[in-house]
PDB file of C-alpha atoms in Angstrom:
ATOM      1  CA  UNK A1224     -75.591-160.454  16.436  1.00 57.00           C
ATOM      2  CA  UNK A1225     -75.247-161.658  12.746  1.00 86.00           C
ATOM      3  CA  UNK A1226     -72.509-159.102  12.123  1.00 95.00           C
ATOM      4  CA  UNK A1227     -70.320-160.582  14.918  1.00 96.00           C
ATOM      5  CA  UNK A1228     -70.875-164.095  13.673  1.00 96.00           C
ATOM      6  CA  UNK A1229     -70.307-163.171  10.027  1.00 96.00           C
ATOM      7  CA  UNK A1230     -66.945-161.491  10.908  1.00 97.00           C
ATOM      8  CA  UNK A1231     -65.872-164.299  13.232  1.00 96.00           C
ATOM      9  CA  UNK A1232     -66.745-166.917  10.677  1.00 96.00           C
ATOM     10  CA  UNK A1233     -64.544-165.068   8.163  1.00 97.00           C
ATOM     11  CA  UNK A1234     -61.652-165.165  10.564  1.00 97.00           C
ATOM     12  CA  UNK A1235     -61.743-161.577  11.913  1.00 97.00           C
ATOM     13  CA  UNK A1236     -60.987-160.504  15.469  1.00 97.00           C
ATOM     14  CA  UNK A1237     -63.950-158.659  16.775  1.00 98.00           C
ATOM     15  CA  UNK A1238     -64.100-156.186  19.660  1.00 98.00           C
ATOM     16  CA  UNK A1239     -67.283-154.208  20.276  1.00 97.00           C
ATOM     17  CA  UNK A1240     -66.819-150.429  20.725  1.00 96.00           C
ATOM     18  CA  UNK A1241     -67.737-149.524  24.336  1.00 97.00           C
ATOM     19  CA  UNK A1242     -66.976-145.765  24.071  1.00 93.00           C
ATOM     20  CA  UNK A1243     -65.173-144.232  27.007  1.00 91.00           C
ATOM     21  CA  UNK A1244     -65.802-143.091  30.550  1.00 89.00           C
ATOM     22  CA  UNK A1245     -66.435-139.555  29.464  1.00 89.00           C
ATOM     23  CA  UNK A1246     -69.146-140.747  27.169  1.00 89.00           C
ATOM     24  CA  UNK A1247     -71.053-143.065  29.532  1.00 90.00           C
ATOM     25  CA  UNK A1248     -70.241-143.518  33.177  1.00 89.00           C
ATOM     26  CA  UNK A1249     -72.985-146.135  34.111  1.00 95.00           C
ATOM     27  CA  UNK A1250     -70.882-149.318  33.887  1.00 96.00           C
ATOM     28  CA  UNK A1251     -73.902-151.504  34.704  1.00 98.00           C
ATOM     29  CA  UNK A1252     -75.984-150.006  31.768  1.00 97.00           C
ATOM     30  CA  UNK A1253     -73.047-150.244  29.418  1.00 97.00           C
ATOM     31  CA  UNK A1254     -72.303-153.819  30.447  1.00 98.00           C
ATOM     32  CA  UNK A1255     -75.981-154.718  29.850  1.00 98.00           C
ATOM     33  CA  UNK A1256     -75.766-153.075  26.411  1.00 97.00           C
ATOM     34  CA  UNK A1257     -72.616-154.983  25.551  1.00 98.00           C
ATOM     35  CA  UNK A1258     -74.286-158.253  26.723  1.00 97.00           C
ATOM     36  CA  UNK A1259     -77.405-157.561  24.624  1.00 97.00           C
ATOM     37  CA  UNK A1260     -75.047-156.782  21.603  1.00 96.00           C
ATOM     38  CA  UNK A1261     -73.460-160.094  21.770  1.00 96.00           C
ATOM     39  CA  UNK A1262     -70.100-159.364  23.466  1.00 97.00           C
ATOM     40  CA  UNK A1263     -69.817-163.062  24.623  1.00 96.00           C
ATOM     41  CA  UNK A1264     -69.547-164.034  20.930  1.00 96.00           C
ATOM     42  CA  UNK A1265     -66.920-161.384  20.144  1.00 97.00           C
ATOM     43  CA  UNK A1266     -63.307-161.310  21.291  1.00 98.00           C
ATOM     44  CA  UNK A1267     -64.208-158.623  23.781  1.00 98.00           C
ATOM     45  CA  UNK A1268     -64.771-154.839  23.812  1.00 98.00           C
ATOM     46  CA  UNK A1269     -62.752-151.798  22.926  1.00 97.00           C
ATOM     47  CA  UNK A1270     -62.387-148.444  24.797  1.00 96.00           C
ATOM     48  CA  UNK A1271     -61.305-144.906  23.873  1.00 92.00           C
ATOM     49  CA  UNK A1272     -61.537-145.290  20.073  1.00 90.00           C
ATOM     50  CA  UNK A1273     -60.936-141.765  18.684  1.00 85.00           C
ATOM     51  CA  UNK A1274     -60.921-140.215  22.199  1.00 87.00           C
ATOM     52  CA  UNK A1275     -58.477-138.779  24.603  1.00 88.00           C
ATOM     53  CA  UNK A1276     -59.137-140.438  28.017  1.00 90.00           C
ATOM     54  CA  UNK A1277     -56.011-141.370  29.950  1.00 90.00           C
ATOM     55  CA  UNK A1278     -54.740-144.921  29.801  1.00 90.00           C
ATOM     56  CA  UNK A1279     -55.240-145.374  33.624  1.00 92.00           C
ATOM     57  CA  UNK A1280     -58.856-144.027  33.328  1.00 92.00           C
ATOM     58  CA  UNK A1281     -59.529-146.581  30.597  1.00 93.00           C
ATOM     59  CA  UNK A1282     -57.934-149.542  32.629  1.00 95.00           C
ATOM     60  CA  UNK A1283     -60.136-148.767  35.564  1.00 96.00           C
ATOM     61  CA  UNK A1284     -63.204-148.293  33.418  1.00 97.00           C
ATOM     62  CA  UNK A1285     -62.594-151.339  31.284  1.00 97.00           C
ATOM     63  CA  UNK A1286     -61.851-153.533  34.383  1.00 98.00           C
ATOM     64  CA  UNK A1287     -65.169-152.553  36.006  1.00 98.00           C
ATOM     65  CA  UNK A1288     -67.030-153.409  32.816  1.00 98.00           C
ATOM     66  CA  UNK A1289     -65.076-156.611  32.364  1.00 98.00           C
ATOM     67  CA  UNK A1290     -65.868-157.724  35.924  1.00 98.00           C
ATOM     68  CA  UNK A1291     -69.632-157.345  35.134  1.00 98.00           C
ATOM     69  CA  UNK A1292     -69.152-159.420  31.932  1.00 98.00           C
ATOM     70  CA  UNK A1293     -67.489-162.337  33.598  1.00 97.00           C
ATOM     71  CA  UNK A1294     -63.925-161.317  32.734  1.00 98.00           C
ATOM     72  CA  UNK A1295     -64.465-160.300  29.130  1.00 98.00           C
ATOM     73  CA  UNK A1296     -61.248-159.070  27.403  1.00 98.00           C
ATOM     74  CA  UNK A1297     -60.782-155.448  26.355  1.00 98.00           C
ATOM     75  CA  UNK A1298     -58.423-153.363  24.339  1.00 97.00           C
ATOM     76  CA  UNK A1299     -57.619-149.702  24.600  1.00 95.00           C
ATOM     77  CA  UNK A1300     -56.889-147.276  21.741  1.00 92.00           C
ATOM     78  CA  UNK A1301     -54.045-145.174  23.182  1.00 88.00           C
ATOM     79  CA  UNK A1302     -53.314-143.419  19.857  1.00 86.00           C
ATOM     80  CA  UNK A1303     -54.907-140.022  20.825  1.00 80.00           C
ATOM     81  CA  UNK A1304     -54.842-139.885  24.575  1.00 74.00           C
ATOM     82  CA  UNK A1305     -51.393-138.318  25.278  1.00 65.00           C
ATOM     83  CA  UNK A1306     -51.762-136.384  28.402  1.00 67.00           C
ATOM     84  CA  UNK A1307     -55.522-137.058  28.684  1.00 71.00           C
ATOM     85  CA  UNK A1308     -58.576-134.946  27.803  1.00 73.00           C
ATOM     86  CA  UNK A1309     -57.884-131.315  26.698  1.00 70.00           C
TER      87      UNK A1309
END
C-alpha cells in the first residue's frame, strides 16, 4: 500500500500488474488480490506485461476484472502479442 501512495504522491501514474488470462483464470480471486493490494488507490491495473495473449483475450479478461472492481481502469501491453500465444 505504501508503494502506491509514495509513487502517486511523487506524481507517477500507477497501474498494478494483474498478469494475464493464461497465468490466472479465476477473475474473482484476482480481483480480490488487486483489491487487497490497493488498486482503488492506483490508477488501475495492467494486463499482458511481457506476455503474448491476444488483445481480444485481454479486453475480455480485463473487462471481467474491472466489473468486479467497480469499473477500475486497465491498460494492455500489446508490444509482444502479435498473433497471440505461440
